């Protein structure tokens, strides 16, 4: 169908042209035509009656003139002898027929008007809009109910009636009316999108997120589901299928939208008290039954998802750390015995060590203060051993603290004119030098020294480490540059 005003194509079931806004009459609006038809019919009938009367009068005059000769022209003897009563009966029959015709015509006309008003979708729609403009939503809804009874396949009628119910404050009825369209195959995507959007808006205003979730789960249109997926809570998806593996499995869990995934590894049902998924799960040797549930930002909980994994790998031996935990007053080298076929990693901040932690490559200088070490051995297949914990507390019996050692180096460099002031500024750079404690080491035949790293800090506070190292004797406070010869042997250059 094309618009009679602009000629654009009108979509099936639409009552208005989307281009120019002209209302489209599904049934012709013939009320003016009906009126014209009535007037024309009555006018013709009246004209016919007047014409007949004039003809009769003319004939009577002519007959009177011809009777002077004793005979009316064209009149036979039989016709002159026709009784007056018969002629009156003929005229009466014509009059009755005429009146019957007029009455029948009026009945048909009024019946057509009644049928048009009662069974015309455009008429009922116009009345509904008029009532709505005046604020009478109850009557507007009644008109649209009648219109929907005539054409239940026009989505615009349902959407309009739901709008009027919503504006009148009856949100529940508005949602119920809209739900009658859900699943209708004749809906175009634009109408379907409006339908779901309005239902979801109503549910969202009333915090009916479970109803939104059920509505979207039952929707078969993937485009609609994707468009409103922020309200949907689907079961988490697993990066690996259930099965048996001869390698460490790094299992990822993913959700369809923003929210939180909770999981368990023993098959129990997860809830908000279970572990929260924040990073891929490392499944090493053993059996795992991973169960996960997703709760979106609206508090909607998905169904549980469950997978089974069997990891067939041998676990490496744990690393050995001969230096026992305890309190120390002199620095001790912490050595680790690495198991065959594994690599040892460790942390000192309480975190669980993994392949991304600090790798053990040789004896570790015991740090000042209390330090908690965690060591783990990881095989080539990525299987981790048991974790070995050690806690050390190193306290030196000396007046030379780390802070004092830093000040000693700054003062020595200032006296040698390497620094222009005691704040670390220098003549050759923008910014300043800063010095940070690294460790305590024992230099053979020379004693224990604080090792300090040198950094250049720019005006923005960014620090860049240089290659220079400094050493301060822990008992005397003697400042030195620390150097290494070609064989890796440490040496000292005094700064005094």
PDB file of C-alpha atoms in Angstrom, residues 121-373:
ATOM      1  CA  UNK A 121     -10.138   0.258  12.975  1.00  0.00           C
ATOM      2  CA  UNK A 122      -9.167   3.788  11.795  1.00  0.00           C
ATOM      3  CA  UNK A 123     -12.376   5.254  13.285  1.00  0.00           C
ATOM      4  CA  UNK A 124     -11.841   3.603  16.672  1.00  0.00           C
ATOM      5  CA  UNK A 125      -8.174   4.618  16.624  1.00  0.00           C
ATOM      6  CA  UNK A 126      -9.026   8.268  15.911  1.00  0.00           C
ATOM      7  CA  UNK A 127     -11.550   8.276  18.727  1.00  0.00           C
ATOM      8  CA  UNK A 128      -8.984   6.732  21.079  1.00  0.00           C
ATOM      9  CA  UNK A 129      -6.417   9.411  20.242  1.00  0.00           C
ATOM     10  CA  UNK A 130      -9.017  12.122  20.742  1.00  0.00           C
ATOM     11  CA  UNK A 131     -10.034  10.742  24.139  1.00  0.00           C
ATOM     12  CA  UNK A 132      -6.369  10.411  25.150  1.00  0.00           C
ATOM     13  CA  UNK A 133      -5.648  14.028  24.189  1.00  0.00           C
ATOM     14  CA  UNK A 134      -8.468  15.107  26.479  1.00  0.00           C
ATOM     15  CA  UNK A 135      -7.083  12.916  29.277  1.00  0.00           C
ATOM     16  CA  UNK A 136      -9.862  10.322  29.205  1.00  0.00           C
ATOM     17  CA  UNK A 137      -7.642   7.227  29.002  1.00  0.00           C
ATOM     18  CA  UNK A 138     -10.429   4.861  30.075  1.00  0.00           C
ATOM     19  CA  UNK A 139     -12.514   5.609  26.981  1.00  0.00           C
ATOM     20  CA  UNK A 140      -9.395   5.672  24.812  1.00  0.00           C
ATOM     21  CA  UNK A 141      -8.550   2.169  26.005  1.00  0.00           C
ATOM     22  CA  UNK A 142     -12.114   1.002  25.312  1.00  0.00           C
ATOM     23  CA  UNK A 143     -11.831   2.210  21.709  1.00  0.00           C
ATOM     24  CA  UNK A 144      -8.529   0.445  21.240  1.00  0.00           C
ATOM     25  CA  UNK A 145      -9.946  -2.745  22.749  1.00  0.00           C
ATOM     26  CA  UNK A 146     -12.664  -2.657  20.057  1.00  0.00           C
ATOM     27  CA  UNK A 147     -10.064  -1.920  17.395  1.00  0.00           C
ATOM     28  CA  UNK A 148      -7.888  -4.835  18.554  1.00  0.00           C
ATOM     29  CA  UNK A 149     -10.962  -7.054  18.424  1.00  0.00           C
ATOM     30  CA  UNK A 150     -11.240  -6.186  14.734  1.00  0.00           C
ATOM     31  CA  UNK A 151      -7.513  -6.403  13.852  1.00  0.00           C
ATOM     32  CA  UNK A 152      -5.425  -8.219  16.440  1.00  0.00           C
ATOM     33  CA  UNK A 153      -2.410  -8.372  14.103  1.00  0.00           C
ATOM     34  CA  UNK A 154      -1.683  -4.618  14.169  1.00  0.00           C
ATOM     35  CA  UNK A 155       1.183  -4.130  16.597  1.00  0.00           C
ATOM     36  CA  UNK A 156       0.676  -0.374  16.697  1.00  0.00           C
ATOM     37  CA  UNK A 157      -2.716  -0.837  18.369  1.00  0.00           C
ATOM     38  CA  UNK A 158      -1.218  -2.964  21.147  1.00  0.00           C
ATOM     39  CA  UNK A 159       1.665  -0.560  21.719  1.00  0.00           C
ATOM     40  CA  UNK A 160      -0.729   2.410  21.780  1.00  0.00           C
ATOM     41  CA  UNK A 161      -3.133   0.755  24.219  1.00  0.00           C
ATOM     42  CA  UNK A 162      -0.242  -0.232  26.486  1.00  0.00           C
ATOM     43  CA  UNK A 163       0.982   3.386  26.439  1.00  0.00           C
ATOM     44  CA  UNK A 164      -2.446   4.647  27.507  1.00  0.00           C
ATOM     45  CA  UNK A 165      -2.620   2.057  30.303  1.00  0.00           C
ATOM     46  CA  UNK A 166       0.859   3.111  31.436  1.00  0.00           C
ATOM     47  CA  UNK A 167      -0.039   6.816  31.364  1.00  0.00           C
ATOM     48  CA  UNK A 168      -3.198   6.103  33.347  1.00  0.00           C
ATOM     49  CA  UNK A 169      -1.029   4.444  36.031  1.00  0.00           C
ATOM     50  CA  UNK A 170      -1.941   0.811  35.317  1.00  0.00           C
ATOM     51  CA  UNK A 171       1.563  -0.523  34.625  1.00  0.00           C
ATOM     52  CA  UNK A 172       0.593  -4.133  35.319  1.00  0.00           C
ATOM     53  CA  UNK A 173      -2.112  -4.073  32.646  1.00  0.00           C
ATOM     54  CA  UNK A 174       0.242  -2.308  30.239  1.00  0.00           C
ATOM     55  CA  UNK A 175       2.791  -5.109  30.639  1.00  0.00           C
ATOM     56  CA  UNK A 176       0.112  -7.806  30.252  1.00  0.00           C
ATOM     57  CA  UNK A 177      -1.136  -6.212  27.022  1.00  0.00           C
ATOM     58  CA  UNK A 178       2.380  -6.032  25.612  1.00  0.00           C
ATOM     59  CA  UNK A 179       3.018  -9.667  26.515  1.00  0.00           C
ATOM     60  CA  UNK A 180       0.204 -10.691  24.141  1.00  0.00           C
ATOM     61  CA  UNK A 181       2.490  -9.711  21.249  1.00  0.00           C
ATOM     62  CA  UNK A 182       5.548 -11.647  22.444  1.00  0.00           C
ATOM     63  CA  UNK A 183       6.378 -14.460  20.061  1.00  0.00           C
ATOM     64  CA  UNK A 184       4.177 -13.232  17.197  1.00  0.00           C
ATOM     65  CA  UNK A 185       5.904 -14.126  13.930  1.00  0.00           C
ATOM     66  CA  UNK A 186       4.369 -11.282  11.921  1.00  0.00           C
ATOM     67  CA  UNK A 187       6.206  -8.625  13.959  1.00  0.00           C
ATOM     68  CA  UNK A 188       8.963  -6.723  12.189  1.00  0.00           C
ATOM     69  CA  UNK A 189      12.216  -6.218  14.081  1.00  0.00           C
ATOM     70  CA  UNK A 190      11.538  -2.522  14.839  1.00  0.00           C
ATOM     71  CA  UNK A 191       8.151  -3.340  16.397  1.00  0.00           C
ATOM     72  CA  UNK A 192       9.654  -6.291  18.260  1.00  0.00           C
ATOM     73  CA  UNK A 193      12.424  -4.104  19.663  1.00  0.00           C
ATOM     74  CA  UNK A 194       9.886  -1.484  20.817  1.00  0.00           C
ATOM     75  CA  UNK A 195       7.812  -4.247  22.402  1.00  0.00           C
ATOM     76  CA  UNK A 196      10.665  -5.681  24.477  1.00  0.00           C
ATOM     77  CA  UNK A 197      11.986  -2.237  25.336  1.00  0.00           C
ATOM     78  CA  UNK A 198       8.647  -1.125  26.788  1.00  0.00           C
ATOM     79  CA  UNK A 199       8.122  -4.329  28.765  1.00  0.00           C
ATOM     80  CA  UNK A 200      11.655  -4.140  30.172  1.00  0.00           C
ATOM     81  CA  UNK A 201      11.226  -0.447  31.041  1.00  0.00           C
ATOM     82  CA  UNK A 202       8.111  -1.278  33.073  1.00  0.00           C
ATOM     83  CA  UNK A 203       9.788  -4.216  34.830  1.00  0.00           C
ATOM     84  CA  UNK A 204      12.926  -2.164  35.434  1.00  0.00           C
ATOM     85  CA  UNK A 205      10.957   0.640  37.115  1.00  0.00           C
ATOM     86  CA  UNK A 206       9.459  -1.925  39.494  1.00  0.00           C
ATOM     87  CA  UNK A 207      12.762  -3.800  40.060  1.00  0.00           C
ATOM     88  CA  UNK A 208      11.292  -6.950  38.509  1.00  0.00           C
ATOM     89  CA  UNK A 209      14.651  -8.169  37.246  1.00  0.00           C
ATOM     90  CA  UNK A 210      13.757 -11.843  37.564  1.00  0.00           C
ATOM     91  CA  UNK A 211      10.856 -11.258  35.165  1.00  0.00           C
ATOM     92  CA  UNK A 212      13.204  -9.494  32.737  1.00  0.00           C
ATOM     93  CA  UNK A 213      15.607 -12.416  32.905  1.00  0.00           C
ATOM     94  CA  UNK A 214      12.831 -14.950  32.200  1.00  0.00           C
ATOM     95  CA  UNK A 215      11.497 -12.808  29.348  1.00  0.00           C
ATOM     96  CA  UNK A 216      14.884 -12.684  27.625  1.00  0.00           C
ATOM     97  CA  UNK A 217      15.677 -16.355  28.236  1.00  0.00           C
ATOM     98  CA  UNK A 218      12.442 -17.307  26.446  1.00  0.00           C
ATOM     99  CA  UNK A 219      13.174 -14.954  23.525  1.00  0.00           C
ATOM    100  CA  UNK A 220      14.259 -16.753  20.343  1.00  0.00           C
ATOM    101  CA  UNK A 221      15.578 -13.641  18.583  1.00  0.00           C
ATOM    102  CA  UNK A 222      19.327 -13.431  19.239  1.00  0.00           C
ATOM    103  CA  UNK A 223      19.457  -9.755  18.201  1.00  0.00           C
ATOM    104  CA  UNK A 224      16.884  -8.829  20.841  1.00  0.00           C
ATOM    105  CA  UNK A 225      18.708 -10.897  23.479  1.00  0.00           C
ATOM    106  CA  UNK A 226      22.050  -9.244  22.637  1.00  0.00           C
ATOM    107  CA  UNK A 227      20.457  -5.800  22.711  1.00  0.00           C
ATOM    108  CA  UNK A 228      19.210  -6.258  26.293  1.00  0.00           C
ATOM    109  CA  UNK A 229      21.803  -8.734  27.594  1.00  0.00           C
ATOM    110  CA  UNK A 230      22.805  -6.451  30.490  1.00  0.00           C
ATOM    111  CA  UNK A 231      19.626  -7.691  32.206  1.00  0.00           C
ATOM    112  CA  UNK A 232      20.310 -11.330  31.395  1.00  0.00           C
ATOM    113  CA  UNK A 233      22.201 -13.800  33.593  1.00  0.00           C
ATOM    114  CA  UNK A 234      23.388 -16.794  31.592  1.00  0.00           C
ATOM    115  CA  UNK A 235      25.396 -19.686  33.069  1.00  0.00           C
ATOM    116  CA  UNK A 236      29.188 -19.107  32.921  1.00  0.00           C
ATOM    117  CA  UNK A 237      31.072 -20.609  29.993  1.00  0.00           C
ATOM    118  CA  UNK A 238      34.212 -22.747  30.456  1.00  0.00           C
ATOM    119  CA  UNK A 239      37.373 -22.335  28.420  1.00  0.00           C
ATOM    120  CA  UNK A 240      37.929 -26.132  28.372  1.00  0.00           C
ATOM    121  CA  UNK A 241      35.454 -28.949  27.872  1.00  0.00           C
ATOM    122  CA  UNK A 242      35.132 -31.642  30.499  1.00  0.00           C
ATOM    123  CA  UNK A 243      37.700 -34.414  30.097  1.00  0.00           C
ATOM    124  CA  UNK A 244      41.080 -35.904  30.936  1.00  0.00           C
ATOM    125  CA  UNK A 245      44.249 -33.902  30.233  1.00  0.00           C
ATOM    126  CA  UNK A 246      47.987 -34.693  30.345  1.00  0.00           C
ATOM    127  CA  UNK A 247      48.930 -31.090  30.992  1.00  0.00           C
ATOM    128  CA  UNK A 248      48.157 -28.303  33.373  1.00  0.00           C
ATOM    129  CA  UNK A 249      44.866 -26.677  32.420  1.00  0.00           C
ATOM    130  CA  UNK A 250      44.554 -22.919  32.722  1.00  0.00           C
ATOM    131  CA  UNK A 251      40.777 -22.693  32.951  1.00  0.00           C
ATOM    132  CA  UNK A 252      38.971 -19.487  32.088  1.00  0.00           C
ATOM    133  CA  UNK A 253      35.376 -18.712  33.059  1.00  0.00           C
ATOM    134  CA  UNK A 254      33.359 -16.067  31.225  1.00  0.00           C
ATOM    135  CA  UNK A 255      29.949 -14.410  31.637  1.00  0.00           C
ATOM    136  CA  UNK A 256      27.633 -12.738  29.121  1.00  0.00           C
ATOM    137  CA  UNK A 257      27.686  -9.312  30.808  1.00  0.00           C
ATOM    138  CA  UNK A 258      28.881  -7.366  33.844  1.00  0.00           C
ATOM    139  CA  UNK A 259      28.601  -9.143  37.177  1.00  0.00           C
ATOM    140  CA  UNK A 260      30.395 -11.669  39.396  1.00  0.00           C
ATOM    141  CA  UNK A 261      31.226 -15.354  38.898  1.00  0.00           C
ATOM    142  CA  UNK A 262      31.367 -17.567  41.992  1.00  0.00           C
ATOM    143  CA  UNK A 263      32.861 -21.058  41.811  1.00  0.00           C
ATOM    144  CA  UNK A 264      33.812 -24.189  43.723  1.00  0.00           C
ATOM    145  CA  UNK A 265      36.245 -26.986  42.839  1.00  0.00           C
ATOM    146  CA  UNK A 266      34.636 -29.830  44.780  1.00  0.00           C
ATOM    147  CA  UNK A 267      31.260 -30.000  43.057  1.00  0.00           C
ATOM    148  CA  UNK A 268      29.356 -28.151  45.782  1.00  0.00           C
ATOM    149  CA  UNK A 269      26.827 -25.499  44.795  1.00  0.00           C
ATOM    150  CA  UNK A 270      28.465 -22.031  44.779  1.00  0.00           C
ATOM    151  CA  UNK A 271      26.881 -18.952  46.358  1.00  0.00           C
ATOM    152  CA  UNK A 272      27.942 -15.443  47.358  1.00  0.00           C
ATOM    153  CA  UNK A 273      30.223 -16.907  50.046  1.00  0.00           C
ATOM    154  CA  UNK A 274      32.171 -19.017  47.536  1.00  0.00           C
ATOM    155  CA  UNK A 275      35.394 -18.019  45.826  1.00  0.00           C
ATOM    156  CA  UNK A 276      35.117 -15.166  43.338  1.00  0.00           C
ATOM    157  CA  UNK A 277      36.575 -15.724  39.895  1.00  0.00           C
ATOM    158  CA  UNK A 278      39.135 -13.003  39.138  1.00  0.00           C
ATOM    159  CA  UNK A 279      41.791 -14.841  37.102  1.00  0.00           C
ATOM    160  CA  UNK A 280      42.170 -18.149  35.204  1.00  0.00           C
ATOM    161  CA  UNK A 281      42.149 -21.250  37.421  1.00  0.00           C
ATOM    162  CA  UNK A 282      45.308 -23.367  37.365  1.00  0.00           C
ATOM    163  CA  UNK A 283      44.228 -27.026  37.389  1.00  0.00           C
ATOM    164  CA  UNK A 284      47.222 -29.196  38.171  1.00  0.00           C
ATOM    165  CA  UNK A 285      47.483 -32.916  38.900  1.00  0.00           C
ATOM    166  CA  UNK A 286      44.284 -34.402  40.304  1.00  0.00           C
ATOM    167  CA  UNK A 287      40.518 -34.489  39.833  1.00  0.00           C
ATOM    168  CA  UNK A 288      38.395 -31.334  39.724  1.00  0.00           C
ATOM    169  CA  UNK A 289      34.661 -30.771  39.571  1.00  0.00           C
ATOM    170  CA  UNK A 290      34.306 -27.068  38.769  1.00  0.00           C
ATOM    171  CA  UNK A 291      30.883 -25.569  39.463  1.00  0.00           C
ATOM    172  CA  UNK A 292      30.210 -21.913  38.661  1.00  0.00           C
ATOM    173  CA  UNK A 293      27.287 -19.502  38.871  1.00  0.00           C
ATOM    174  CA  UNK A 294      26.940 -15.949  37.557  1.00  0.00           C
ATOM    175  CA  UNK A 295      25.151 -13.091  39.329  1.00  0.00           C
ATOM    176  CA  UNK A 296      24.727  -9.939  37.256  1.00  0.00           C
ATOM    177  CA  UNK A 297      24.780  -6.365  38.523  1.00  0.00           C
ATOM    178  CA  UNK A 298      20.993  -6.461  39.038  1.00  0.00           C
ATOM    179  CA  UNK A 299      21.287  -9.414  41.399  1.00  0.00           C
ATOM    180  CA  UNK A 300      19.924 -11.974  38.919  1.00  0.00           C
ATOM    181  CA  UNK A 301      21.423 -15.419  39.476  1.00  0.00           C
ATOM    182  CA  UNK A 302      22.049 -17.754  36.550  1.00  0.00           C
ATOM    183  CA  UNK A 303      21.689 -21.500  36.503  1.00  0.00           C
ATOM    184  CA  UNK A 304      24.801 -23.378  37.621  1.00  0.00           C
ATOM    185  CA  UNK A 305      27.356 -24.631  35.103  1.00  0.00           C
ATOM    186  CA  UNK A 306      29.468 -27.697  35.930  1.00  0.00           C
ATOM    187  CA  UNK A 307      32.491 -29.379  34.248  1.00  0.00           C
ATOM    188  CA  UNK A 308      34.780 -32.282  35.260  1.00  0.00           C
ATOM    189  CA  UNK A 309      38.540 -32.395  34.727  1.00  0.00           C
ATOM    190  CA  UNK A 310      41.139 -35.115  35.355  1.00  0.00           C
ATOM    191  CA  UNK A 311      44.755 -33.885  35.181  1.00  0.00           C
ATOM    192  CA  UNK A 312      47.205 -36.779  34.792  1.00  0.00           C
ATOM    193  CA  UNK A 313      50.534 -35.258  35.871  1.00  0.00           C
ATOM    194  CA  UNK A 314      53.060 -36.059  38.579  1.00  0.00           C
ATOM    195  CA  UNK A 315      53.670 -33.504  41.312  1.00  0.00           C
ATOM    196  CA  UNK A 316      57.333 -32.427  41.768  1.00  0.00           C
ATOM    197  CA  UNK A 317      59.036 -32.604  45.116  1.00  0.00           C
ATOM    198  CA  UNK A 318      58.928 -29.497  47.253  1.00  0.00           C
ATOM    199  CA  UNK A 319      62.117 -27.403  47.425  1.00  0.00           C
ATOM    200  CA  UNK A 320      64.344 -27.777  50.476  1.00  0.00           C
ATOM    201  CA  UNK A 321      65.350 -24.694  52.493  1.00  0.00           C
ATOM    202  CA  UNK A 322      68.000 -25.613  55.098  1.00  0.00           C
ATOM    203  CA  UNK A 323      68.008 -22.196  56.834  1.00  0.00           C
ATOM    204  CA  UNK A 324      65.334 -22.506  59.494  1.00  0.00           C
ATOM    205  CA  UNK A 325      62.862 -19.787  60.355  1.00  0.00           C
ATOM    206  CA  UNK A 326      63.865 -17.625  63.325  1.00  0.00           C
ATOM    207  CA  UNK A 327      65.547 -14.466  64.633  1.00  0.00           C
ATOM    208  CA  UNK A 328      69.033 -13.550  63.437  1.00  0.00           C
ATOM    209  CA  UNK A 329      71.514 -10.854  64.468  1.00  0.00           C
ATOM    210  CA  UNK A 330      73.958 -11.394  61.602  1.00  0.00           C
ATOM    211  CA  UNK A 331      73.087 -11.716  57.903  1.00  0.00           C
ATOM    212  CA  UNK A 332      72.743 -15.279  56.609  1.00  0.00           C
ATOM    213  CA  UNK A 333      72.608 -16.478  53.023  1.00  0.00           C
ATOM    214  CA  UNK A 334      69.356 -18.324  52.306  1.00  0.00           C
ATOM    215  CA  UNK A 335      70.079 -21.280  50.077  1.00  0.00           C
ATOM    216  CA  UNK A 336      67.450 -23.511  48.413  1.00  0.00           C
ATOM    217  CA  UNK A 337      67.893 -27.075  47.147  1.00  0.00           C
ATOM    218  CA  UNK A 338      66.050 -27.239  43.813  1.00  0.00           C
ATOM    219  CA  UNK A 339      64.350 -30.613  43.062  1.00  0.00           C
ATOM    220  CA  UNK A 340      65.278 -32.381  39.831  1.00  0.00           C
ATOM    221  CA  UNK A 341      63.133 -31.404  36.858  1.00  0.00           C
ATOM    222  CA  UNK A 342      61.734 -28.317  38.524  1.00  0.00           C
ATOM    223  CA  UNK A 343      62.298 -24.588  38.903  1.00  0.00           C
ATOM    224  CA  UNK A 344      61.944 -22.768  42.216  1.00  0.00           C
ATOM    225  CA  UNK A 345      60.057 -19.489  42.528  1.00  0.00           C
ATOM    226  CA  UNK A 346      59.485 -17.437  45.667  1.00  0.00           C
ATOM    227  CA  UNK A 347      57.685 -14.431  47.097  1.00  0.00           C
ATOM    228  CA  UNK A 348      58.274 -12.227  50.162  1.00  0.00           C
ATOM    229  CA  UNK A 349      54.947 -10.333  50.217  1.00  0.00           C
ATOM    230  CA  UNK A 350      52.692 -13.167  51.353  1.00  0.00           C
ATOM    231  CA  UNK A 351      51.387 -13.976  47.861  1.00  0.00           C
ATOM    232  CA  UNK A 352      51.284 -17.545  46.546  1.00  0.00           C
ATOM    233  CA  UNK A 353      54.306 -18.074  44.262  1.00  0.00           C
ATOM    234  CA  UNK A 354      53.797 -19.161  40.654  1.00  0.00           C
ATOM    235  CA  UNK A 355      55.726 -19.142  37.396  1.00  0.00           C
ATOM    236  CA  UNK A 356      55.475 -15.322  37.287  1.00  0.00           C
ATOM    237  CA  UNK A 357      57.099 -14.824  40.703  1.00  0.00           C
ATOM    238  CA  UNK A 358      60.792 -14.179  41.425  1.00  0.00           C
ATOM    239  CA  UNK A 359      62.905 -17.131  40.251  1.00  0.00           C
ATOM    240  CA  UNK A 360      65.500 -18.556  42.587  1.00  0.00           C
ATOM    241  CA  UNK A 361      68.936 -18.496  40.907  1.00  0.00           C
ATOM    242  CA  UNK A 362      71.317 -18.532  43.887  1.00  0.00           C
ATOM    243  CA  UNK A 363      71.680 -17.806  47.610  1.00  0.00           C
ATOM    244  CA  UNK A 364      69.485 -14.953  48.834  1.00  0.00           C
ATOM    245  CA  UNK A 365      70.756 -12.308  51.268  1.00  0.00           C
ATOM    246  CA  UNK A 366      68.561 -12.296  54.344  1.00  0.00           C
ATOM    247  CA  UNK A 367      66.717  -8.964  54.446  1.00  0.00           C
ATOM    248  CA  UNK A 368      66.651  -6.651  57.455  1.00  0.00           C
ATOM    249  CA  UNK A 369      63.601  -6.871  59.651  1.00  0.00           C
ATOM    250  CA  UNK A 370      60.982  -9.616  59.433  1.00  0.00           C
ATOM    251  CA  UNK A 371      60.441 -11.310  56.068  1.00  0.00           C
ATOM    252  CA  UNK A 372      58.105 -14.175  55.163  1.00  0.00           C
ATOM    253  CA  UNK A 373      59.329 -16.324  52.285  1.00  0.00           C
TER     254      UNK A 373
END
